PDB file of C-alpha atoms and ligand atoms in Angstrom:
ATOM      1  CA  UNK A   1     -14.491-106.273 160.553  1.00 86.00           C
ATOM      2  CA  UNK A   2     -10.842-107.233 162.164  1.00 93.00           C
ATOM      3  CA  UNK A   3      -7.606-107.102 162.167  1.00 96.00           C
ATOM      4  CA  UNK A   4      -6.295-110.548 161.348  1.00 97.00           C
ATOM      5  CA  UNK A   5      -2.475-112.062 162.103  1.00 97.00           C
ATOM      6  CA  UNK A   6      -0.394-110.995 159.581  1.00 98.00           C
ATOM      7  CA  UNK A   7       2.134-114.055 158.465  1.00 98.00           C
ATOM      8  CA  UNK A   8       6.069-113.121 157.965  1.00 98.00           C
ATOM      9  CA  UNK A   9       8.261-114.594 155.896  1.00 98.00           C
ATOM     10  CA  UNK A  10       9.117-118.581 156.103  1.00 97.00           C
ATOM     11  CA  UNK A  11       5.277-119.530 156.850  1.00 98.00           C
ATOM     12  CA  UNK A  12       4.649-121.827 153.465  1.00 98.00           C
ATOM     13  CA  UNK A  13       1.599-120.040 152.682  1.00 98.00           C
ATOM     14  CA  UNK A  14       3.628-117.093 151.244  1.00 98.00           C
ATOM     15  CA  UNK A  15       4.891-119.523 148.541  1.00 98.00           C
ATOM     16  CA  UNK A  16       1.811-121.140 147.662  1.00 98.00           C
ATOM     17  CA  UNK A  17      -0.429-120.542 144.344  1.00 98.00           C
ATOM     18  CA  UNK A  18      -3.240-119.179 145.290  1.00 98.00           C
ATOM     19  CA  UNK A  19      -7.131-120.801 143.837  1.00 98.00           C
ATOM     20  CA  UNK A  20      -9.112-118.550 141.654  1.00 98.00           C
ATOM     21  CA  UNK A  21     -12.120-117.269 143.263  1.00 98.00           C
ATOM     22  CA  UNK A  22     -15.267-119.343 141.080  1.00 97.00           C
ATOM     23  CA  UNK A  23     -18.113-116.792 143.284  1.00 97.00           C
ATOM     24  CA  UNK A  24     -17.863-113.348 145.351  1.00 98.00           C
ATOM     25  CA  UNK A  25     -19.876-114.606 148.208  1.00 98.00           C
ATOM     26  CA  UNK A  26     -20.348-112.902 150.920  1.00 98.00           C
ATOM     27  CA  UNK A  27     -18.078-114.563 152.863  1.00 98.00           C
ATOM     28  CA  UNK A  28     -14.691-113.310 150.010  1.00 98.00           C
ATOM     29  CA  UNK A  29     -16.072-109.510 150.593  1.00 98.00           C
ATOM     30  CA  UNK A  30     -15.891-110.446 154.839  1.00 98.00           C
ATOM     31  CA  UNK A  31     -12.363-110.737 153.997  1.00 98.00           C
ATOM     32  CA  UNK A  32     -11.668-108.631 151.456  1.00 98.00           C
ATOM     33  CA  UNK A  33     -12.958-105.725 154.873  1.00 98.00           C
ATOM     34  CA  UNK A  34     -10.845-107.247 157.256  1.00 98.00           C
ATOM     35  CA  UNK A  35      -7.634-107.568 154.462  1.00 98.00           C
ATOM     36  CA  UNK A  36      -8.657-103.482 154.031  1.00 97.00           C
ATOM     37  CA  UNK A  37      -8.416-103.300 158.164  1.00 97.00           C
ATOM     38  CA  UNK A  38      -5.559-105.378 158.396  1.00 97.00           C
ATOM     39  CA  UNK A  39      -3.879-102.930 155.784  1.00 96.00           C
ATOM     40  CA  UNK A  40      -4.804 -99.839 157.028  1.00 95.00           C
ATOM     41  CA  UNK A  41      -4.010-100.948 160.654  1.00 95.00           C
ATOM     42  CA  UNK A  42      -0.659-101.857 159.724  1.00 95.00           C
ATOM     43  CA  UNK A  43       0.218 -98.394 157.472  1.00 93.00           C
ATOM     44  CA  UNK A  44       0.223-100.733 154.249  1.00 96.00           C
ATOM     45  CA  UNK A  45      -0.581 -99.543 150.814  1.00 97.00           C
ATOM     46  CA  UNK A  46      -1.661-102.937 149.410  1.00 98.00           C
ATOM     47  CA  UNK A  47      -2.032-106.680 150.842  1.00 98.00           C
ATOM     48  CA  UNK A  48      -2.734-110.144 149.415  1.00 98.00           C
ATOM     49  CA  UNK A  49      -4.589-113.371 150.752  1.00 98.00           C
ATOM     50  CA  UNK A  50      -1.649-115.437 151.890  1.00 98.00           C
ATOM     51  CA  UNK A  51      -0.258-112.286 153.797  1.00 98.00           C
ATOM     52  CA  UNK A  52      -3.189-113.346 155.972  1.00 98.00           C
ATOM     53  CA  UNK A  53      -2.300-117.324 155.853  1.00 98.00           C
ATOM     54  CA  UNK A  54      -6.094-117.761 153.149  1.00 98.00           C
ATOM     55  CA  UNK A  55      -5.262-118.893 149.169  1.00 97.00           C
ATOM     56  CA  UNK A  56      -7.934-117.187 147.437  1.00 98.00           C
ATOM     57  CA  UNK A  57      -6.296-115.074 144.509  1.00 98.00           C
ATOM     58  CA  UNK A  58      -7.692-111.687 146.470  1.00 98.00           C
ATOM     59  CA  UNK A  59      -5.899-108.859 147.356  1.00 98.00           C
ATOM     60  CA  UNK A  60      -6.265-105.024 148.344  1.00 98.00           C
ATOM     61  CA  UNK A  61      -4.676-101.743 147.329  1.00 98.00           C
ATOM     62  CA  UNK A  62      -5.149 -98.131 148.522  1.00 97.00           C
ATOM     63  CA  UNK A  63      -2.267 -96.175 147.164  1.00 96.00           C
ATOM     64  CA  UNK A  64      -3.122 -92.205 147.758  1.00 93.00           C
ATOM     65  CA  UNK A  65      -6.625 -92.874 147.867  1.00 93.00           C
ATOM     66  CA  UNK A  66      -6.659 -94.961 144.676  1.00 96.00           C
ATOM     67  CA  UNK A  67      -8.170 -98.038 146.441  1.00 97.00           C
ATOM     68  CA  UNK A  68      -9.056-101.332 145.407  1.00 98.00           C
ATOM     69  CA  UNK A  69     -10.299-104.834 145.492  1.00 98.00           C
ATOM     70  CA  UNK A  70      -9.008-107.093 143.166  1.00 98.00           C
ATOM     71  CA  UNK A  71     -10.151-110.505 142.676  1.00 98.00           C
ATOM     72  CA  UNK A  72      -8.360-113.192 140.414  1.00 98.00           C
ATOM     73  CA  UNK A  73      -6.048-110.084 139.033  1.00 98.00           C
ATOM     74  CA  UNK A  74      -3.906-110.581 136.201  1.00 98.00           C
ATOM     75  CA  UNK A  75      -1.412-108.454 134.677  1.00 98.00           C
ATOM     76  CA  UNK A  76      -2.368-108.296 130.570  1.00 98.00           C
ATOM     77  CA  UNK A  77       0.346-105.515 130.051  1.00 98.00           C
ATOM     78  CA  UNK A  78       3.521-105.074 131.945  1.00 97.00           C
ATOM     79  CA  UNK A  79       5.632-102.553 129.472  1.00 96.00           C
ATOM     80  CA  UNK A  80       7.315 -99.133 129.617  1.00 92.00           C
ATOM     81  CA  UNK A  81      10.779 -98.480 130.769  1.00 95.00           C
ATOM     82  CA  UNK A  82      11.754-100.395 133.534  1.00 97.00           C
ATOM     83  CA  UNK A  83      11.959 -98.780 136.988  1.00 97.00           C
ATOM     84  CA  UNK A  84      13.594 -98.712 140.025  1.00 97.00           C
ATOM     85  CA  UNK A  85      12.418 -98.361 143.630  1.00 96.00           C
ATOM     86  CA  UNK A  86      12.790 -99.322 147.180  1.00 96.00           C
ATOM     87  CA  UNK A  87       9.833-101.655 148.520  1.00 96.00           C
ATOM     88  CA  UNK A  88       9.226-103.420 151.346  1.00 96.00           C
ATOM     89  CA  UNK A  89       6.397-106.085 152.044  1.00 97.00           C
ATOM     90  CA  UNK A  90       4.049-106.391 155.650  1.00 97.00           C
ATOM     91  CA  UNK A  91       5.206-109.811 155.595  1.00 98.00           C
ATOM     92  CA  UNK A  92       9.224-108.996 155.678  1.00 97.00           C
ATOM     93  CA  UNK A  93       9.593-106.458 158.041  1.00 95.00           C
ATOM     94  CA  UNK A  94      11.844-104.127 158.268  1.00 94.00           C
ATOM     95  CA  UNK A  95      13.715-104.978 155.362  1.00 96.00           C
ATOM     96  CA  UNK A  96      13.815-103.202 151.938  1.00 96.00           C
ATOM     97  CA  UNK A  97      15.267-103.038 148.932  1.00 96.00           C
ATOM     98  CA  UNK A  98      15.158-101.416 145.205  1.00 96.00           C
ATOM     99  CA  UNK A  99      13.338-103.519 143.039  1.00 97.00           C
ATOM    100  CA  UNK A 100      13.435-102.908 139.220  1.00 97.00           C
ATOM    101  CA  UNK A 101       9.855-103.492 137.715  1.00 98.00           C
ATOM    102  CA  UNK A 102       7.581-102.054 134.513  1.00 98.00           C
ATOM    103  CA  UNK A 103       6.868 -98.863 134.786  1.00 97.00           C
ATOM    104  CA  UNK A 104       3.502 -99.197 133.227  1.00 98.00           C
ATOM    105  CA  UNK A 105       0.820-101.998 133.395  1.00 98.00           C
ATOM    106  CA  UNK A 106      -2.420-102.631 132.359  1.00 98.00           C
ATOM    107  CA  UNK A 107      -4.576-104.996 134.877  1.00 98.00           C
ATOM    108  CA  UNK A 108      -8.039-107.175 134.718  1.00 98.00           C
ATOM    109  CA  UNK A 109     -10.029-108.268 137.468  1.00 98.00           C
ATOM    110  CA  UNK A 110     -13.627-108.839 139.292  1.00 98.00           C
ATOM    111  CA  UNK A 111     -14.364-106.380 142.115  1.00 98.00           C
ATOM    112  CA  UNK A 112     -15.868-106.279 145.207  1.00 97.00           C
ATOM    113  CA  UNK A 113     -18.900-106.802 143.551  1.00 97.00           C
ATOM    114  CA  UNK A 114     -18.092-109.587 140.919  1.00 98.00           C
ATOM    115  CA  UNK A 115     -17.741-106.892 138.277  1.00 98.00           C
ATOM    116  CA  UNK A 116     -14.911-107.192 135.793  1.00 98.00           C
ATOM    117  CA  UNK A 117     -13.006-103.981 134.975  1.00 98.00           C
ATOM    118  CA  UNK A 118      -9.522-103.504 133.743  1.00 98.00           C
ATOM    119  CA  UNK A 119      -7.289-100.611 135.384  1.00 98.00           C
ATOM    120  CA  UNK A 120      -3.714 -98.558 133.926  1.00 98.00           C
ATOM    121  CA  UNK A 121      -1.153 -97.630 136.315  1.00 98.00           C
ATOM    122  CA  UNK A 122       1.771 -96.256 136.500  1.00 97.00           C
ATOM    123  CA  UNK A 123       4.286 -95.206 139.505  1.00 96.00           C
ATOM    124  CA  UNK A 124       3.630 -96.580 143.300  1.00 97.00           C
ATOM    125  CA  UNK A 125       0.419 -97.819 142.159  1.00 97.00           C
ATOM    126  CA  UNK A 126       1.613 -99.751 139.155  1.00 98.00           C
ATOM    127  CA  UNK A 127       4.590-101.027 141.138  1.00 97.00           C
ATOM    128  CA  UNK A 128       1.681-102.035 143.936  1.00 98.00           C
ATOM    129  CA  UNK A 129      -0.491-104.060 141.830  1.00 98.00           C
ATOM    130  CA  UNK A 130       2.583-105.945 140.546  1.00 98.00           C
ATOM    131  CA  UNK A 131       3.847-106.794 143.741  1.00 98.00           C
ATOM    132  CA  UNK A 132       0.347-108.422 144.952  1.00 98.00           C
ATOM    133  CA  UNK A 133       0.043-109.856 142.049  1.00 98.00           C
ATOM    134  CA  UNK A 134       3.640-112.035 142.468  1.00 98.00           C
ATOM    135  CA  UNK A 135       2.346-112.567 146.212  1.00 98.00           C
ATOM    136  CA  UNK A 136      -0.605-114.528 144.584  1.00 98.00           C
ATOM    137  CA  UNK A 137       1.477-116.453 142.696  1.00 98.00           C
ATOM    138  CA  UNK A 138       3.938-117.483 145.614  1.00 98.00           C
ATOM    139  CA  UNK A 139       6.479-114.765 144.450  1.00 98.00           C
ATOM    140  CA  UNK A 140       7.893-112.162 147.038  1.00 98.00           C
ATOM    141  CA  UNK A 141      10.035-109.064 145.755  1.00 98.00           C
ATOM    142  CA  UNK A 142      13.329-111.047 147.144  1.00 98.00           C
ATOM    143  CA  UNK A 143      12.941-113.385 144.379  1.00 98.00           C
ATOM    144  CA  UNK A 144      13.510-110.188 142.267  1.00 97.00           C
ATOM    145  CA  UNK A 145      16.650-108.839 143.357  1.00 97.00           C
ATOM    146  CA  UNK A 146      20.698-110.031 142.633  1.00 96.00           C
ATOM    147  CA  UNK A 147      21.760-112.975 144.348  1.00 97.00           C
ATOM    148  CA  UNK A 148      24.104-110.308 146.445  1.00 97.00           C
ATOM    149  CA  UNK A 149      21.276-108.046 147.632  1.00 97.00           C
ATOM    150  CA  UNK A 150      19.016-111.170 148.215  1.00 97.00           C
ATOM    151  CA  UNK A 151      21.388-112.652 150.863  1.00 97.00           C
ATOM    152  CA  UNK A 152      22.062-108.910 152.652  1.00 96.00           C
ATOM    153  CA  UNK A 153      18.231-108.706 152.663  1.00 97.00           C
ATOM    154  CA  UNK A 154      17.868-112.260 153.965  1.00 97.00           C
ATOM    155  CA  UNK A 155      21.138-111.341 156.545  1.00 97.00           C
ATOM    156  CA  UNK A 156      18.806-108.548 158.002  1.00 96.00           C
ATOM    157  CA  UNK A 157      15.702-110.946 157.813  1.00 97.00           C
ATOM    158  CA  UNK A 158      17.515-113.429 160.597  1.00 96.00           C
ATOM    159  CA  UNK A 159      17.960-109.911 162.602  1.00 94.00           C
ATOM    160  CA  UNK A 160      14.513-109.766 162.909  1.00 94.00           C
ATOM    161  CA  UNK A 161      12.649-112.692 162.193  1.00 95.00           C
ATOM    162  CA  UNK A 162      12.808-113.805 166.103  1.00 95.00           C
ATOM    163  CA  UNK A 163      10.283-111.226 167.169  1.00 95.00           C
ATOM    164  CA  UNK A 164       7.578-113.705 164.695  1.00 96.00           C
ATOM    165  CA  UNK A 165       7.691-117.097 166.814  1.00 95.00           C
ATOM    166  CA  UNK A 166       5.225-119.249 164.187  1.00 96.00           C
ATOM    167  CA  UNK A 167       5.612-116.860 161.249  1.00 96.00           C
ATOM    168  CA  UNK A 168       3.057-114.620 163.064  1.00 96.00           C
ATOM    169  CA  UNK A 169       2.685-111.340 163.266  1.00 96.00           C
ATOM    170  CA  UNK A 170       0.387-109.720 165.608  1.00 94.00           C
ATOM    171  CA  UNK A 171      -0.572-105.814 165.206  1.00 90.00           C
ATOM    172  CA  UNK A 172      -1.008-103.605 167.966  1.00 77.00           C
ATOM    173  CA  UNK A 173      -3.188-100.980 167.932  1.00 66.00           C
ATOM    174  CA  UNK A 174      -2.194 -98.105 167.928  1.00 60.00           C
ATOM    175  CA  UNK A 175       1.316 -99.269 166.959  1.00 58.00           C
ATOM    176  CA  UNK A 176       4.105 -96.890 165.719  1.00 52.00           C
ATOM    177  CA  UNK A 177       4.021 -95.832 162.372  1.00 58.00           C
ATOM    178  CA  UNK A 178       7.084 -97.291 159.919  1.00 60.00           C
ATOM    179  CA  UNK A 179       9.768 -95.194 158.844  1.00 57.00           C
ATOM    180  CA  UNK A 180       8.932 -96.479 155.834  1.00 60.00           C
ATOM    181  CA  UNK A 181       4.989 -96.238 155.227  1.00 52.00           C
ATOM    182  CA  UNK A 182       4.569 -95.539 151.975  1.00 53.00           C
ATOM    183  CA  UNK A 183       6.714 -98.767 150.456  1.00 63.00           C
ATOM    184  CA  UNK A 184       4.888-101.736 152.723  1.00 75.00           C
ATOM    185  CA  UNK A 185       3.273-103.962 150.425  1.00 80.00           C
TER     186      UNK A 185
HETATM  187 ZN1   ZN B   1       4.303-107.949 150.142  1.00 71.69          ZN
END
């Protein structure tokens, strides 16, 4: 397994629609390991193809243990009263912001395996899935906030996008933990 580059915001591949898988080969679980290592190794809770510059409609989640591979996910319910939360994203460092989403959903997908299986969540998880879900459809959680909080968020974005040259982002081992761990999607 490894660790792959991790691309930031501004690399096109982050706004790109990603191509439903047609076969789990062996070659989709290869990366669906090294997306789980990339997460883990970067104190994420859930990350998506394009995070790691590929367009297959894959991503990974491991919220408290609650871990999973979903391939070609869709959301069939998104209901409940609508929450509020601060997230961040592995691909925007550094910057966060509350982002109002369903508080409950209902999700379908094939896992690691090729097996379909639908899953209900609720809370961080529910909030995860929905947020790799938009990244496989080009969407980031910017594109949900006010125009106001969009520009601040995009105002602290040029403080730190310099430290990416190529849209690249490189993880050290061993790297300091975020303040933030438990929002990085
Ligand atoms: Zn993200």
């Amino acid at each position: 397994m490894s660790v792959l580059p991790i691309r930031v915001l501004g690399d096109p591949v982050l706004r790109e629609e990603t191509r439903p898988v047609a076969d789990v080969t062996d070659d989709l679980r290869r990366l669906i390991d090294d997306m789980f290592e990339t997460m883990y190794a970067a104190n994420g809770i859930g990350l998506a193809a394009p995070q790691v510059g590929r367009t297959e409609r894959v991503a990974v989640v491991d919220v408290e243990g609650a871990k999973y591979a979903l391939v070609n996910p869709e959301v069939l319910v998104a209901d409940g009263k609508k929450e509020k939360a601060e997230e961040g994203c592995l691909s925007i460092p550094d910057v966060y912001a509350d982002v109002e989403r369903p508080g409950h959903v209902v999700v379908r997908a094939l896992d690691r395996d090729g097996q379909p299986f639908e899953v209900e969540a609720t809370a961080l998880l529910g909030r995860c899935f929905q947020h790799e879900i938009d990244h496989l459809h080009g969407k980031l959680f910017l594109d949900h906030l006010s125009f106001l909080k969009r520009r601040s968020a995009l105002a602290r974005w040029e403080d730190e996008k310099d430290q990416y040259p190529g849209f690249i982002r490189i993880l050290k081992p061993g790297a300091s933990k975020s303040e933030h761990p438990e929002e990085e999607l």
